[in-house]
Amino acid sequence: MPNHADLLAFEQNVRAQITRQKQAQARAAQVKQLLSEAAQHVAMSQLEAAIRAYQKVFVIEPANQRARTGLQQVGEKYVQLARTQQMSLASRLSFIQKGLAVFPAHQGLLALKQELSNEKLAQRAFDAKRAEQRKIE
């Protein structure tokens, strides 16, 4: 027959398990909420807010695959925004820099950065040549 001390230990063990389960459920609910918020931010092109939400997920669950996938979507969104021709070259380069701050090895962003840097150099050369021609005239 278990003695009083055994029953107290058993009760403490059960209480500890219940507490751990409640904490795990609370973390899961928080992660679910953060992932939902992050997805909404991505959909509205609020990329920095999305990144912050995904980073909060990683604090709770460092290996969360949905957050990793979401961050990849943010990187792709930066590529899309940087490819938008209606924006100035400086704005497009700014989106690339923001994307590379989060994804330093993102191949799409790196390739686009090189492409736009070349475009910027070509534009400077064209502007300099045009300015020189104006001086001659």
Coordinates of N, CA and C in Angstrom, one line a residue:
M1 N 0.8 -1.2 0.0 CA 0.0 0.0 0.0 C 0.9 1.2 0.0
P2 N 0.6 2.2 -0.9 CA 1.5 3.4 -1.0 C 1.3 4.2 0.3
N3 N 2.4 4.8 0.7 CA 2.3 5.7 1.9 C 2.0 7.1 1.4
H4 N 1.8 8.0 2.4 CA 1.4 9.3 2.2 C 2.5 10.1 1.3
A5 N 3.7 9.8 1.6 CA 4.8 10.5 0.8 C 4.7 10.0 -0.7
D6 N 4.5 8.8 -0.9 CA 4.4 8.3 -2.3 C 3.2 9.0 -3.0
L7 N 2.1 9.1 -2.3 CA 0.9 9.8 -3.0 C 1.2 11.3 -3.2
L8 N 1.9 11.9 -2.3 CA 2.3 13.3 -2.5 C 3.2 13.5 -3.7
A9 N 4.2 12.6 -3.8 CA 5.1 12.6 -5.0 C 4.4 12.4 -6.3
F10 N 3.4 11.4 -6.3 CA 2.7 11.1 -7.5 C 1.8 12.3 -7.9
E11 N 1.2 12.9 -6.9 CA 0.4 14.1 -7.1 C 1.2 15.3 -7.7
Q12 N 2.4 15.5 -7.2 CA 3.3 16.5 -7.7 C 3.7 16.2 -9.1
N13 N 4.0 15.0 -9.4 CA 4.3 14.5 -10.7 C 3.2 14.8 -11.7
V14 N 2.0 14.4 -11.3 CA 0.8 14.7 -12.2 C 0.6 16.2 -12.4
R15 N 0.7 16.9 -11.4 CA 0.5 18.4 -11.5 C 1.6 19.0 -12.4
A16 N 2.8 18.5 -12.3 CA 3.9 19.0 -13.2 C 3.6 18.6 -14.6
Q17 N 3.2 17.4 -14.9 CA 2.8 17.0 -16.3 C 1.7 17.9 -16.8
I18 N 0.7 18.2 -16.0 CA -0.4 19.0 -16.5 C 0.1 20.4 -16.8
T19 N 0.9 20.9 -15.9 CA 1.5 22.3 -16.2 C 2.3 22.3 -17.5
R20 N 3.1 21.3 -17.7 CA 3.9 21.2 -18.9 C 3.0 21.1 -20.2
Q21 N 1.9 20.4 -20.1 CA 1.0 20.2 -21.2 C 0.3 21.6 -21.4
K22 N -0.1 22.3 -20.4 CA -0.8 23.6 -20.6 C 0.2 24.6 -21.2
Q23 N 1.5 24.5 -20.8 CA 2.5 25.4 -21.3 C 2.7 25.1 -22.8
A24 N 2.7 23.8 -23.1 CA 2.9 23.4 -24.5 C 1.7 23.9 -25.4
Q25 N 0.5 23.7 -24.9 CA -0.7 24.2 -25.6 C -0.6 25.7 -25.8
A26 N -0.2 26.4 -24.8 CA -0.1 27.9 -24.9 C 0.9 28.3 -25.9
R27 N 2.0 27.6 -25.9 CA 3.1 27.9 -27.0 C 2.5 27.6 -28.3
A28 N 1.9 26.4 -28.5 CA 1.3 26.1 -29.8 C 0.3 27.1 -30.3
A29 N -0.6 27.6 -29.4 CA -1.5 28.6 -29.7 C -0.9 29.9 -30.1
Q30 N 0.2 30.2 -29.4 CA 0.9 31.5 -29.7 C 1.6 31.4 -31.1
V31 N 2.2 30.2 -31.4 CA 2.9 30.0 -32.7 C 1.8 30.1 -33.8
K32 N 0.7 29.4 -33.6 CA -0.4 29.5 -34.6 C -0.8 30.9 -34.9
Q33 N -1.0 31.7 -33.8 CA -1.4 33.1 -34.0 C -0.3 33.9 -34.7
L34 N 0.9 33.7 -34.3 CA 2.0 34.4 -35.0 C 2.2 34.1 -36.5
L35 N 2.0 32.8 -36.8 CA 2.1 32.4 -38.2 C 0.9 33.0 -39.0
S36 N -0.2 33.0 -38.4 CA -1.4 33.6 -39.1 C -1.1 35.1 -39.3
E37 N -0.6 35.8 -38.3 CA -0.3 37.2 -38.4 C 0.8 37.5 -39.5
A38 N 1.8 36.6 -39.5 CA 2.9 36.8 -40.5 C 2.3 36.6 -41.9
A39 N 1.5 35.6 -42.1 CA 0.9 35.3 -43.4 C 0.1 36.5 -43.9
Q40 N -0.6 37.1 -43.0 CA -1.4 38.3 -43.3 C -0.5 39.5 -43.7
H41 N 0.6 39.6 -43.0 CA 1.5 40.7 -43.3 C 2.1 40.5 -44.7
V42 N 2.5 39.2 -45.0 CA 3.0 38.9 -46.3 C 2.0 39.3 -47.4
A43 N 0.8 38.9 -47.2 CA -0.3 39.1 -48.2 C -0.5 40.6 -48.4
M44 N -0.2 41.4 -47.4 CA -0.4 42.9 -47.5 C 1.0 43.6 -47.8
S45 N 2.0 42.8 -48.1 CA 3.3 43.3 -48.4 C 3.9 44.1 -47.3
Q46 N 3.6 43.8 -46.1 CA 4.2 44.4 -44.9 C 5.3 43.4 -44.4
L47 N 6.3 43.4 -45.2 CA 7.3 42.4 -45.1 C 8.1 42.5 -43.8
E48 N 8.5 43.7 -43.3 CA 9.2 43.8 -42.1 C 8.4 43.3 -40.9
A49 N 7.1 43.6 -40.9 CA 6.2 43.0 -39.8 C 6.1 41.5 -39.9
A50 N 6.1 41.0 -41.1 CA 6.1 39.5 -41.3 C 7.4 38.9 -40.8
I51 N 8.5 39.5 -41.1 CA 9.8 39.0 -40.6 C 9.8 39.0 -39.0
R52 N 9.3 40.1 -38.4 CA 9.3 40.1 -37.0 C 8.4 39.0 -36.4
A53 N 7.3 38.8 -37.0 CA 6.4 37.7 -36.5 C 7.1 36.3 -36.7
Y54 N 7.7 36.1 -37.8 CA 8.4 34.8 -38.0 C 9.5 34.7 -37.0
Q55 N 10.2 35.7 -36.7 CA 11.3 35.7 -35.7 C 10.8 35.3 -34.3
K56 N 9.6 35.8 -34.0 CA 9.0 35.5 -32.7 C 8.7 34.0 -32.7
V57 N 8.3 33.5 -33.8 CA 8.0 32.0 -33.8 C 9.3 31.2 -33.6
F58 N 10.4 31.7 -34.1 CA 11.7 31.0 -33.9 C 12.1 31.0 -32.5
V59 N 11.8 32.1 -31.8 CA 12.1 32.2 -30.4 C 11.4 31.0 -29.6
I60 N 10.2 30.8 -30.0 CA 9.4 29.7 -29.3 C 9.7 28.3 -29.9
E61 N 9.8 28.2 -31.2 CA 10.1 26.9 -31.9 C 11.2 27.2 -32.9
P62 N 12.5 27.0 -32.5 CA 13.6 27.3 -33.4 C 13.6 26.6 -34.8
A63 N 13.0 25.4 -34.8 CA 13.0 24.6 -36.0 C 11.6 24.6 -36.8
N64 N 10.8 25.6 -36.5 CA 9.5 25.6 -37.1 C 9.6 25.7 -38.6
Q65 N 9.1 24.7 -39.3 CA 9.2 24.6 -40.8 C 8.3 25.6 -41.5
R66 N 7.1 25.8 -40.9 CA 6.2 26.8 -41.5 C 6.7 28.2 -41.5
A67 N 7.4 28.6 -40.4 CA 8.1 29.9 -40.3 C 9.2 30.0 -41.4
R68 N 10.0 28.9 -41.5 CA 11.1 28.9 -42.5 C 10.5 29.1 -43.9
T69 N 9.4 28.4 -44.2 CA 8.8 28.5 -45.5 C 8.2 29.9 -45.7
G70 N 7.6 30.5 -44.7 CA 7.1 31.8 -44.7 C 8.2 32.8 -45.0
L71 N 9.4 32.7 -44.4 CA 10.5 33.6 -44.6 C 10.9 33.5 -46.1
Q72 N 10.9 32.3 -46.6 CA 11.3 32.1 -48.0 C 10.3 32.9 -48.9
Q73 N 9.0 32.9 -48.5 CA 8.0 33.7 -49.3 C 8.3 35.2 -49.2
V74 N 8.8 35.6 -48.0 CA 9.1 37.0 -47.8 C 10.3 37.3 -48.8
G75 N 11.3 36.5 -48.9 CA 12.4 36.7 -49.8 C 11.9 36.8 -51.2
E76 N 11.0 35.9 -51.6 CA 10.4 36.0 -53.0 C 9.6 37.2 -53.2
K77 N 9.0 37.7 -52.2 CA 8.2 38.9 -52.3 C 9.1 40.1 -52.5
Y78 N 10.3 40.1 -51.8 CA 11.3 41.2 -52.0 C 11.7 41.1 -53.5
V79 N 11.9 40.0 -54.0 CA 12.4 39.8 -55.4 C 11.3 40.4 -56.3
Q80 N 10.0 40.1 -56.1 CA 8.9 40.6 -56.9 C 8.9 42.1 -56.9
L81 N 9.0 42.6 -55.7 CA 8.9 44.1 -55.5 C 10.1 44.8 -56.2
A82 N 11.3 44.2 -56.1 CA 12.4 44.8 -56.7 C 12.4 44.7 -58.2
R83 N 11.6 43.8 -58.8 CA 11.5 43.6 -60.2 C 10.4 44.6 -60.8
T84 N 9.7 45.2 -60.0 CA 8.7 46.2 -60.4 C 9.3 47.3 -61.2
Q85 N 9.0 47.5 -62.4 CA 9.6 48.5 -63.3 C 9.1 49.9 -63.0
Q86 N 7.9 50.0 -62.3 CA 7.4 51.3 -62.1 C 8.1 52.1 -61.0
M87 N 8.9 51.4 -60.2 CA 9.6 52.1 -59.2 C 11.0 52.6 -59.7
S88 N 11.5 53.5 -58.9 CA 12.8 54.0 -59.3 C 13.9 53.0 -59.0
L89 N 15.0 53.1 -59.6 CA 16.1 52.2 -59.4 C 16.5 52.1 -58.0
A90 N 16.6 53.3 -57.3 CA 16.9 53.4 -55.9 C 16.0 52.6 -55.0
S91 N 14.7 52.7 -55.3 CA 13.7 52.0 -54.5 C 13.8 50.5 -54.7
R92 N 14.1 50.1 -55.9 CA 14.2 48.7 -56.2 C 15.4 48.1 -55.5
L93 N 16.5 48.9 -55.5 CA 17.7 48.5 -54.8 C 17.5 48.4 -53.3
S94 N 16.7 49.3 -52.8 CA 16.4 49.3 -51.4 C 15.6 48.0 -51.0
F95 N 14.7 47.6 -51.8 CA 14.0 46.3 -51.5 C 15.0 45.2 -51.5
I96 N 15.9 45.2 -52.4 CA 16.9 44.1 -52.5 C 17.8 44.1 -51.2
Q97 N 18.2 45.3 -50.8 CA 19.0 45.4 -49.6 C 18.2 44.9 -48.3
K98 N 17.0 45.3 -48.3 CA 16.1 44.8 -47.1 C 16.0 43.3 -47.2
G99 N 15.8 42.7 -48.4 CA 15.7 41.3 -48.5 C 17.0 40.6 -48.1
L100 N 18.1 41.1 -48.6 CA 19.4 40.5 -48.3 C 19.8 40.6 -46.8
A101 N 19.3 41.6 -46.1 CA 19.5 41.7 -44.7 C 19.0 40.5 -44.0
V102 N 17.9 40.0 -44.5 CA 17.3 38.8 -43.9 C 17.8 37.5 -44.5
F103 N 18.0 37.5 -45.8 CA 18.4 36.4 -46.5 C 19.7 36.7 -47.3
P104 N 20.8 36.7 -46.6 CA 22.1 37.1 -47.3 C 22.5 36.2 -48.5
A105 N 22.1 35.0 -48.5 CA 22.5 34.1 -49.6 C 21.4 33.8 -50.6
H106 N 20.3 34.6 -50.6 CA 19.2 34.4 -51.5 C 19.6 34.6 -52.9
Q107 N 19.6 33.6 -53.7 CA 20.2 33.7 -55.1 C 19.4 34.6 -56.0
G108 N 18.1 34.7 -55.9 CA 17.3 35.6 -56.7 C 17.6 37.0 -56.3
L109 N 17.7 37.3 -55.1 CA 18.1 38.7 -54.7 C 19.5 39.1 -55.1
L110 N 20.4 38.2 -54.9 CA 21.8 38.5 -55.3 C 21.9 38.7 -56.8
A111 N 21.3 37.9 -57.6 CA 21.3 38.0 -59.0 C 20.7 39.3 -59.5
L112 N 19.5 39.7 -58.8 CA 18.8 40.9 -59.2 C 19.7 42.1 -58.7
K113 N 20.3 42.0 -57.6 CA 21.2 43.1 -57.2 C 22.3 43.4 -58.2
Q114 N 22.9 42.3 -58.7 CA 23.9 42.5 -59.7 C 23.4 43.1 -61.0
E115 N 22.2 42.6 -61.4 CA 21.6 43.1 -62.6 C 21.3 44.6 -62.4
L116 N 20.7 45.0 -61.3 CA 20.3 46.4 -61.1 C 21.6 47.3 -60.9
S117 N 22.6 46.7 -60.3 CA 23.8 47.5 -60.1 C 24.4 47.8 -61.5
N118 N 24.4 46.8 -62.4 CA 24.9 47.0 -63.7 C 24.1 48.1 -64.4
E119 N 22.8 48.0 -64.2 CA 21.8 49.0 -64.8 C 22.1 50.4 -64.3
K120 N 22.4 50.5 -63.0 CA 22.7 51.8 -62.4 C 24.0 52.3 -63.0
L121 N 25.0 51.5 -63.1 CA 26.3 51.9 -63.7 C 26.1 52.4 -65.2
A122 N 25.3 51.6 -65.9 CA 25.0 52.0 -67.3 C 24.3 53.3 -67.4
Q123 N 23.4 53.5 -66.5 CA 22.6 54.8 -66.4 C 23.6 56.0 -66.1
R124 N 24.5 55.8 -65.1 CA 25.4 56.8 -64.8 C 26.3 57.1 -66.0
A125 N 26.8 56.1 -66.7 CA 27.6 56.4 -67.9 C 26.9 57.1 -68.9
F126 N 25.6 56.7 -69.1 CA 24.8 57.4 -70.1 C 24.6 58.9 -69.7
D127 N 24.3 59.1 -68.4 CA 24.0 60.5 -68.0 C 25.3 61.3 -68.1
A128 N 26.5 60.7 -67.8 CA 27.7 61.5 -67.9 C 28.0 61.8 -69.4
K129 N 27.7 60.9 -70.3 CA 28.0 61.1 -71.7 C 27.0 62.2 -72.2
R130 N 25.8 62.2 -71.8 CA 24.8 63.2 -72.2 C 25.2 64.6 -71.6
A131 N 25.6 64.6 -70.4 CA 26.1 65.9 -69.8 C 27.3 66.4 -70.6
E132 N 28.2 65.6 -71.0 CA 29.3 66.0 -71.8 C 28.9 66.5 -73.1
Q133 N 28.0 65.9 -73.7 CA 27.5 66.4 -75.0 C 26.8 67.7 -74.9
R134 N 26.1 68.0 -73.8 CA 25.5 69.3 -73.6 C 26.5 70.4 -73.5
K135 N 27.6 70.0 -72.8 CA 28.7 71.0 -72.7 C 29.2 71.4 -74.0
I136 N 29.4 70.5 -74.9 CA 29.9 70.7 -76.3 C 29.0 71.6 -77.1
E137 N 27.7 71.4 -76.9 CA 26.7 72.1 -77.7 C 26.6 73.5 -77.2

